[in-house]
């Protein structure tokens, strides 16, 4: 069993710390936010993630896991995972200030001959800045990007598609890979720069894929084809694959938009024009607009004075995260065109839009509205009986941007059902 330190207990850091402790390692989770540390110490998860609180409590109790706001507590750790944020800078590049600060702080703290593992998403060659800031020749910097999805982070940790570890010293990379105890999982041992790029290349590829999916849905709508069938038909080709083929109101979250922009900056800085990245971002903006257009179209081509109910604020189901959420992007457009919006989300109870009203009950959100727009694919919405709300709404119009509702059921109940691409 190894002694592992984790710097930063956000989505990535907390999942990493808790899951390594569940594997039997002795883990110290460090964060500068005292309030967060105290919450975690009391066994309460600071993120909405299935099963997280249970694992925290279990591993606090068996002493595999401790949380601290004192960096000195990680001085006994043989492995230190950097999981601090890399937000977007004003020019679209990744802001490395937290990573650099952490490396500086570790200079006097990190154990002799320890391995410093970068898990934060950092641009290609950032590992060189970390090495030069850390100024510790005895410490090896290893790049180990994460591929966890919010909402399924714990199961992704224990059942990864692959583990990527990059280092100039392959024996050190192997030591890091062994911490995961995933003997039968594809493990890619490579150099630091390639490991860093695998992360950006993967997220950006998925974003490009989704922009294409949403454009196909728009085309299906225009030509009278059924996007669900078209996308299913495409996905059956194993070269394409059936995952990540669902149309929606656009893609978002704390990773895709930021990573696509940061990769574009890296490419520009290296005189490579990755025009697909710009196209994917532009296409995503068009998707936000297209969903707002659909609502406007159904309401006589004007949203002025109209009241719209929105179901879903999270950027996808299973998370309380609404950072860069497509729902927020669509709502801003609806409000910008003169509508008032009332929203319901099973877990998100606040937003950054002042004029947006958020209700605590589904029924309340659709009272007297001109249309309902479903933007996040929560299971809760599938369970709604249209008969129970049809008397509450002003117009029986439902726009399902995720194609998750039972069209026949809603139509039978008297609603005009408008899907995405069918
Ligand atoms: C993404 C990657 O999937 C993870 O592998 C990666 O580790 C993570 O970013 C990160 O960089 O930390 P996440 O941001 O949690 O994970 O979200 P995804 O599940 O990838 O969804 C991203 C967006 O695509 C959401 O808005 C979602 O609704 C949308 N989406 C996804 C679709 O519209 N259709 C789909 O078929 C799938």
Coordinates of C-alpha atoms and ligand atoms in Angstrom, one line a residue:
X1 CA 0.0 0.0 0.0
X2 CA 1.3 3.5 -0.9
X3 CA 1.2 6.8 0.9
X4 CA -0.6 9.1 -1.4
X5 CA -1.1 12.9 -1.2
X6 CA -3.8 14.6 -3.3
X7 CA -3.5 18.4 -3.7
X8 CA -7.0 19.9 -4.4
X9 CA -10.2 18.2 -3.5
X10 CA -12.5 19.4 -6.3
X11 CA -14.3 16.9 -8.6
X12 CA -11.0 15.2 -9.8
X13 CA -9.1 15.5 -6.5
X14 CA -11.8 14.2 -4.3
X15 CA -12.6 11.3 -6.5
X16 CA -8.9 10.4 -6.8
X17 CA -8.4 10.7 -3.1
X18 CA -11.5 8.7 -2.1
X19 CA -11.0 6.0 -4.7
X20 CA -7.4 5.4 -3.9
X21 CA -8.3 5.1 -0.2
X22 CA -10.9 2.6 -1.2
X23 CA -8.2 0.5 -3.0
X24 CA -6.4 0.4 0.4
X25 CA -3.9 3.1 0.0
X26 CA -3.2 5.6 2.8
X27 CA -4.4 9.0 1.4
X28 CA -4.1 12.6 2.6
X29 CA -6.5 15.0 0.8
X30 CA -5.2 18.5 1.0
X31 CA -7.1 21.7 0.2
X32 CA -6.6 25.3 1.1
X33 CA -10.3 25.8 1.6
X34 CA -10.8 25.2 5.3
X35 CA -14.6 25.1 5.1
X36 CA -14.4 22.4 2.4
X37 CA -11.9 20.4 4.5
X38 CA -14.1 20.5 7.5
X39 CA -17.2 19.4 5.6
X40 CA -15.2 16.5 4.1
X41 CA -13.8 15.6 7.6
X42 CA -17.4 15.3 8.8
X43 CA -18.1 12.7 6.1
X44 CA -20.1 14.9 3.8
X45 CA -19.3 15.0 0.1
X46 CA -18.8 18.5 -1.3
X47 CA -19.8 17.4 -4.8
X48 CA -22.9 15.6 -6.1
X49 CA -21.6 12.2 -7.1
X50 CA -23.3 8.9 -6.6
X51 CA -21.8 6.9 -3.7
X52 CA -19.2 9.5 -2.8
X53 CA -20.4 10.3 0.8
X54 CA -20.6 6.5 1.6
X55 CA -17.0 6.0 0.5
X56 CA -15.8 9.1 2.3
X57 CA -17.3 7.9 5.6
X58 CA -16.1 4.3 5.2
X59 CA -12.5 5.3 4.5
X60 CA -12.4 8.1 7.1
X61 CA -13.5 5.4 9.6
X62 CA -10.9 2.8 8.6
X63 CA -8.1 5.5 8.6
X64 CA -7.3 5.1 5.0
X65 CA -8.3 8.7 4.3
X66 CA -7.7 12.0 6.0
X67 CA -8.4 15.6 4.9
X68 CA -6.2 18.5 5.9
X69 CA -5.7 22.2 5.1
X70 CA -2.0 21.9 6.1
X71 CA 0.3 21.1 3.3
X72 CA 2.9 19.7 5.7
X73 CA 0.7 16.6 6.1
X74 CA 1.7 15.4 2.7
X75 CA 5.4 15.4 3.5
X76 CA 5.3 11.6 4.2
X77 CA 3.7 10.8 0.8
X78 CA 5.6 8.9 -1.8
X79 CA 3.2 10.0 -4.5
X80 CA 1.6 13.4 -4.7
X81 CA -1.2 14.0 -7.2
X82 CA -1.8 17.5 -8.4
X83 CA -5.5 18.0 -8.9
X84 CA -5.8 21.8 -8.7
X85 CA -7.9 23.7 -11.2
X86 CA -6.7 24.9 -14.6
X87 CA -9.4 27.4 -15.5
X88 CA -9.7 29.2 -18.8
X89 CA -7.6 32.4 -19.2
X90 CA -8.9 35.4 -21.0
X91 CA -7.3 34.4 -24.3
X92 CA -8.7 30.8 -24.1
X93 CA -5.5 29.2 -22.9
X94 CA -5.3 27.2 -19.7
X95 CA -4.4 29.3 -16.6
X96 CA -1.6 27.4 -15.0
X97 CA -1.3 29.7 -11.9
X98 CA -2.7 27.2 -9.4
X99 CA -0.5 24.4 -10.8
X100 CA 2.6 26.6 -10.6
X101 CA 1.7 27.8 -7.1
X102 CA 1.3 24.2 -6.0
X103 CA 4.6 23.2 -7.5
X104 CA 6.3 26.1 -5.7
X105 CA 4.7 25.2 -2.4
X106 CA 5.8 21.6 -2.8
X107 CA 9.5 22.5 -3.1
X108 CA 10.1 22.4 0.6
X109 CA 7.4 19.9 1.5
X110 CA 7.5 16.9 -0.9
X111 CA 9.4 13.8 0.3
X112 CA 12.8 13.0 -1.0
X113 CA 12.6 10.9 -4.2
X114 CA 8.8 11.2 -4.3
X115 CA 6.8 11.1 -7.6
X116 CA 4.7 14.2 -8.4
X117 CA 1.8 13.2 -10.6
X118 CA -0.1 15.8 -12.6
X119 CA -3.7 14.9 -12.9
X120 CA -5.0 18.5 -13.6
X121 CA -5.6 19.0 -17.3
X122 CA -2.5 20.9 -18.4
X123 CA -1.4 22.0 -21.9
X124 CA 1.3 20.1 -23.7
X125 CA 4.7 20.6 -22.1
X126 CA 3.3 22.2 -18.9
X127 CA 5.2 19.4 -17.2
X128 CA 8.4 21.2 -18.1
X129 CA 7.2 24.3 -16.2
X130 CA 6.3 22.1 -13.2
X131 CA 9.8 20.6 -13.2
X132 CA 11.5 24.0 -13.4
X133 CA 9.2 25.5 -10.7
X134 CA 9.5 22.5 -8.3
X135 CA 13.3 22.7 -8.4
X136 CA 13.8 19.2 -7.0
X137 CA 16.0 16.9 -9.0
X138 CA 15.2 14.0 -6.8
X139 CA 11.5 14.2 -7.6
X140 CA 10.1 12.7 -10.9
X141 CA 7.2 14.5 -12.5
X142 CA 4.7 12.1 -14.1
X143 CA 1.7 13.0 -16.2
X144 CA -1.4 11.0 -15.6
X145 CA -4.5 12.7 -17.1
X146 CA -7.9 11.8 -15.8
X147 CA -10.9 10.8 -18.0
X148 CA -13.5 10.8 -15.2
X149 CA -17.0 12.0 -16.2
X150 CA -19.0 14.0 -13.6
X151 CA -21.9 12.0 -12.3
X152 CA -20.1 8.6 -13.0
X153 CA -16.7 9.5 -11.6
X154 CA -16.5 6.7 -9.1
X155 CA -17.4 3.9 -11.5
X156 CA -15.2 5.5 -14.2
X157 CA -12.3 5.4 -11.7
X158 CA -12.7 1.7 -11.0
X159 CA -13.6 0.7 -14.6
X160 CA -11.5 3.0 -16.8
X161 CA -11.3 2.5 -20.6
X162 CA -7.6 3.1 -20.2
X163 CA -4.9 4.5 -17.9
X164 CA -2.4 6.9 -19.4
X165 CA 0.8 7.6 -17.6
X166 CA 3.7 9.7 -19.1
X167 CA 7.2 10.1 -17.8
X168 CA 10.7 10.3 -19.1
X169 CA 11.5 7.4 -16.8
X170 CA 9.2 4.6 -17.7
X171 CA 9.8 2.7 -14.4
X172 CA 8.3 5.7 -12.5
X173 CA 5.3 5.8 -14.9
X174 CA 4.8 2.1 -14.2
X175 CA 4.9 2.7 -10.4
X176 CA 2.0 5.2 -10.8
X177 CA 0.0 2.8 -13.1
X178 CA 0.3 0.1 -10.4
X179 CA -1.4 2.3 -7.8
X180 CA -4.6 1.7 -9.8
X181 CA -4.4 -2.1 -9.4
X182 CA -6.2 -2.5 -12.7
X183 CA -4.1 -5.3 -14.2
X184 CA -6.5 -6.0 -17.0
X185 CA -7.0 -2.4 -18.2
X186 CA -5.1 -1.1 -21.2
X187 CA -2.3 1.0 -19.7
X188 CA -0.5 3.4 -22.0
X189 CA 3.0 4.2 -20.8
X190 CA 4.4 7.1 -22.7
X191 CA 6.3 10.4 -22.4
X192 CA 4.9 13.4 -20.4
X193 CA 4.0 15.5 -23.5
X194 CA 2.1 12.7 -25.2
X195 CA 0.2 11.9 -22.0
X196 CA -0.8 15.6 -21.7
X197 CA -1.9 15.7 -25.3
X198 CA -3.9 12.5 -25.1
X199 CA -6.3 14.3 -22.7
X200 CA -6.9 17.3 -24.9
X201 CA -7.0 15.3 -28.1
X202 CA -9.7 13.0 -26.6
X203 CA -11.9 15.7 -25.1
X204 CA -11.7 17.8 -28.3
X205 CA -12.5 14.8 -30.5
X206 CA -15.6 14.1 -28.4
X207 CA -16.7 17.8 -28.7
X208 CA -16.2 17.7 -32.5
X209 CA -18.2 14.5 -32.6
X210 CA -21.1 16.1 -30.7
X211 CA -21.1 19.2 -32.9
X212 CA -21.4 16.9 -35.9
X213 CA -24.2 14.9 -34.2
X214 CA -26.1 18.1 -33.6
X215 CA -25.6 19.3 -37.1
X216 CA -26.9 15.9 -38.4
X217 CA -30.0 16.4 -36.1
X218 CA -30.6 19.8 -37.7
X219 CA -30.3 18.4 -41.1
X220 CA -32.7 15.5 -40.3
X221 CA -35.2 18.1 -39.2
X222 CA -34.8 20.1 -42.4
X223 CA -35.2 17.1 -44.7
X224 CA -37.8 15.1 -42.7
X225 CA -35.5 12.3 -41.6
X226 CA -35.4 10.8 -38.1
X227 CA -32.2 11.7 -36.2
X228 CA -32.7 8.9 -33.7
X229 CA -32.6 6.3 -36.5
X230 CA -29.9 8.0 -38.5
X231 CA -27.6 8.3 -35.4
X232 CA -28.4 4.7 -34.4
X233 CA -27.6 3.6 -37.9
X234 CA -24.3 5.4 -37.8
X235 CA -23.4 4.1 -34.4
X236 CA -23.8 0.4 -35.4
X237 CA -20.7 0.9 -37.5
X238 CA -18.1 -0.2 -35.0
X239 CA -15.6 2.3 -36.5
X240 CA -18.0 5.1 -35.4
X241 CA -19.3 3.5 -32.2
X242 CA -22.7 4.1 -30.6
X243 CA -21.5 6.2 -27.7
X244 CA -21.6 10.0 -27.7
X245 CA -24.1 10.1 -30.5
X246 CA -27.0 11.7 -28.7
X247 CA -28.2 15.1 -29.9
X248 CA -28.9 17.8 -27.3
X249 CA -29.0 21.5 -26.8
X250 CA -25.2 21.7 -27.3
X251 CA -22.3 20.3 -25.3
X252 CA -20.9 22.0 -22.3
X253 CA -19.5 21.5 -18.8
X254 CA -16.4 22.6 -17.1
X255 CA -14.1 20.6 -19.5
X256 CA -15.1 20.5 -23.1
X257 CA -15.4 24.2 -23.9
X258 CA -12.3 25.1 -22.0
X259 CA -10.2 22.2 -23.4
X260 CA -11.2 22.8 -27.0
X261 CA -10.2 26.5 -26.7
X262 CA -7.0 25.7 -24.9
X263 CA -6.0 23.1 -27.5
X264 CA -6.7 25.7 -30.2
X265 CA -4.3 28.1 -28.5
X266 CA -1.6 25.4 -28.2
X267 CA -2.1 24.7 -31.9
X268 CA -1.9 28.4 -32.9
X269 CA 1.2 28.8 -30.7
X270 CA 2.8 26.1 -32.8
X271 CA 1.6 27.4 -36.1
X272 CA -0.9 24.6 -36.6
X273 CA -4.3 25.7 -37.8
X274 CA -6.8 23.2 -36.2
X275 CA -9.8 24.6 -38.0
X276 CA -12.0 21.8 -36.8
X277 CA -11.8 23.1 -33.2
X278 CA -13.1 26.5 -34.2
X279 CA -15.8 24.9 -36.3
X280 CA -16.9 22.7 -33.4
X281 CA -17.2 25.7 -31.1
X282 CA -19.0 27.8 -33.7
X283 CA -21.4 24.9 -34.5
X284 CA -22.1 24.5 -30.7
X285 CA -23.2 28.2 -30.6
X286 CA -25.5 27.5 -33.5
X287 CA -27.0 24.6 -31.6
X288 CA -27.8 26.8 -28.6
X289 CA -29.4 29.2 -31.1
X290 CA -31.3 26.5 -33.0
X291 CA -33.0 25.3 -29.8
X292 CA -34.0 28.8 -28.9
X293 CA -35.2 29.2 -32.5
X294 CA -37.4 26.1 -32.2
X295 CA -39.1 27.6 -29.1
X296 CA -39.6 30.9 -30.9
X297 CA -41.0 29.3 -34.0
X298 CA -43.6 27.3 -32.0
X299 CA -44.7 30.5 -30.3
X300 CA -45.5 32.6 -33.4
X301 CA -41.9 33.7 -34.1
X302 CA -41.8 36.0 -31.1
X303 CA -40.8 35.4 -27.5
X304 CA -41.7 38.8 -26.2
X305 CA -43.8 38.5 -23.1
X306 CA -43.8 34.7 -23.4
X307 CA -43.4 32.5 -20.3
X308 CA -41.2 29.5 -20.8
X309 CA -40.6 26.5 -18.5
X310 CA -37.2 24.9 -18.7
X311 CA -36.5 21.5 -17.3
X312 CA -32.9 21.0 -16.4
X313 CA -30.0 23.4 -15.5
X314 CA -27.1 21.0 -15.0
X315 CA -24.9 20.6 -18.1
X316 CA -25.9 16.9 -18.1
X317 CA -27.8 14.5 -15.9
X318 CA -26.2 13.2 -12.7
X319 CA -24.3 16.3 -11.7
X320 CA -25.1 19.6 -9.9
X321 CA -22.6 21.4 -12.1
X322 CA -24.0 24.1 -14.3
X323 CA -20.7 25.7 -15.3
X324 CA -20.8 26.3 -19.1
X325 CA -24.1 24.4 -19.2
X326 CA -25.9 24.4 -22.5
X327 CA -29.1 25.0 -20.5
X328 CA -27.8 28.3 -19.3
X329 CA -26.7 29.2 -22.8
X330 CA -30.2 28.4 -24.2
X331 CA -32.0 30.2 -21.3
X332 CA -29.9 33.3 -21.9
X333 CA -31.0 33.3 -25.5
X334 CA -34.7 32.9 -24.6
X335 CA -34.5 35.7 -22.1
X336 CA -32.5 37.8 -24.5
X337 CA -35.4 37.5 -27.0
X338 CA -38.0 38.8 -24.5
X339 CA -39.2 35.6 -22.7
X340 CA -39.4 35.1 -18.9
X341 CA -38.1 31.7 -17.9
X342 CA -39.0 29.5 -14.9
X343 CA -36.7 26.5 -14.4
X344 CA -36.8 23.2 -12.5
X345 CA -33.8 20.9 -11.9
X346 CA -33.7 18.0 -9.5
X347 CA -30.4 19.1 -8.0
X348 CA -29.4 22.6 -9.3
X349 CA -31.2 25.2 -7.2
X350 CA -29.3 28.3 -8.2
X351 CA -27.9 29.9 -11.3
X352 CA -25.9 32.9 -12.5
X353 CA -28.9 34.4 -14.3
X354 CA -30.5 37.0 -12.1
X355 CA -33.9 37.1 -13.8
X356 CA -34.3 33.3 -13.9
X357 CA -36.8 31.9 -11.5
X358 CA -36.0 28.5 -10.1
X359 CA -38.8 26.4 -8.6
X360 CA -38.5 23.6 -6.1
X361 CA -41.3 21.5 -7.6
X362 CA -41.8 20.4 -11.2
X363 CA -45.5 21.4 -11.2
X364 CA -44.7 24.9 -10.1
X365 CA -42.3 25.3 -13.0
X366 CA -44.9 24.7 -15.7
X367 CA -47.8 26.7 -14.2
X368 CA -49.3 28.9 -16.9
X369 CA -46.4 28.6 -19.3
X370 CA -46.5 29.0 -23.1
X371 CA -44.1 26.1 -23.7
X372 CA -41.9 23.6 -21.8
X373 CA -38.3 23.0 -23.0
X374 CA -36.4 20.0 -21.7
X375 CA -32.7 20.7 -21.7
X376 CA -31.1 18.2 -19.3
X377 CA -31.7 14.5 -19.6
X378 CA -32.7 13.7 -16.0
X379 CA -34.5 10.4 -15.5
X380 CA -37.0 12.4 -13.3
X381 CA -38.4 14.1 -16.5
X382 CA -39.0 10.7 -18.2
X383 CA -41.2 9.8 -15.2
X384 CA -43.5 12.8 -15.6
X385 CA -47.1 11.9 -16.5
X386 CA -48.2 14.5 -19.1
X387 CA -51.8 14.1 -17.9
X388 CA -50.8 15.5 -14.5
X389 CA -49.5 18.7 -15.9
X390 CA -51.6 19.4 -19.0
X391 CA -54.1 21.5 -17.0
X392 CA -51.3 23.6 -15.5
X393 CA -49.8 24.9 -18.7
X394 CA -51.2 27.6 -20.9
X395 CA -50.1 25.9 -24.2
X396 CA -49.6 22.2 -24.5
X397 CA -46.2 22.4 -26.2
X398 CA -43.1 20.4 -25.2
X399 CA -39.7 20.8 -26.8
X400 CA -37.5 17.8 -26.0
X401 CA -34.0 18.8 -26.9
X402 CA -32.6 15.5 -25.7
X403 CA -35.1 13.1 -27.2
X404 CA -35.8 11.3 -24.0
X405 CA -39.5 11.6 -23.5
X406 CA -42.1 9.2 -24.9
X407 CA -43.4 11.1 -27.8
X408 CA -46.6 8.9 -28.2
X409 CA -47.5 9.4 -24.5
X410 CA -47.1 13.1 -24.7
X411 CA -49.1 13.4 -27.9
X412 CA -51.8 11.2 -26.7
X413 CA -52.2 13.5 -23.7
X414 CA -52.8 16.4 -26.1
X415 CA -49.3 18.0 -26.2
X416 CA -47.5 19.1 -29.3
X417 CA -44.2 17.2 -29.0
X418 CA -41.2 18.6 -30.7
X419 CA -38.1 16.5 -30.6
X420 CA -34.5 17.3 -31.7
X421 CA -34.1 16.1 -35.3
X422 CA -37.3 14.1 -35.6
Ligands
LIG1 C1 -15.6 15.0 -20.0 C2 -15.0 13.8 -20.6 O1 -16.1 12.9 -21.1 C3 -14.2 13.0 -19.5 O2 -13.6 11.9 -20.1 C4 -13.1 14.0 -19.0 O3 -12.4 13.4 -17.9 C5 -13.8 15.2 -18.4 O4 -14.6 15.8 -19.5 C6 -12.7 16.1 -17.9 O5 -12.0 16.6 -18.8 O6 -12.5 16.3 -16.7 P1 -17.7 15.6 -18.4 O7 -17.3 17.0 -18.6 O8 -18.1 15.1 -17.1 O9 -16.6 14.6 -19.0 O10 -19.0 15.4 -19.4 P2 -19.4 14.4 -20.6 O11 -20.1 13.3 -20.0 O12 -18.3 14.1 -21.5 O13 -20.5 15.4 -21.3 C7 -20.0 16.6 -21.9 C8 -21.2 17.3 -22.7 O14 -21.6 16.5 -23.8 C9 -22.5 17.4 -21.8 O15 -23.0 18.7 -22.0 C10 -23.4 16.3 -22.3 O16 -24.7 16.6 -22.1 C11 -23.0 16.3 -23.8 N1 -23.3 15.0 -24.5 C12 -22.7 13.9 -24.2 C13 -24.3 15.0 -25.5 O17 -24.9 16.1 -25.8 N2 -24.6 13.9 -26.1 C14 -23.9 12.7 -25.8 O18 -24.2 11.7 -26.5 C15 -23.0 12.7 -24.8

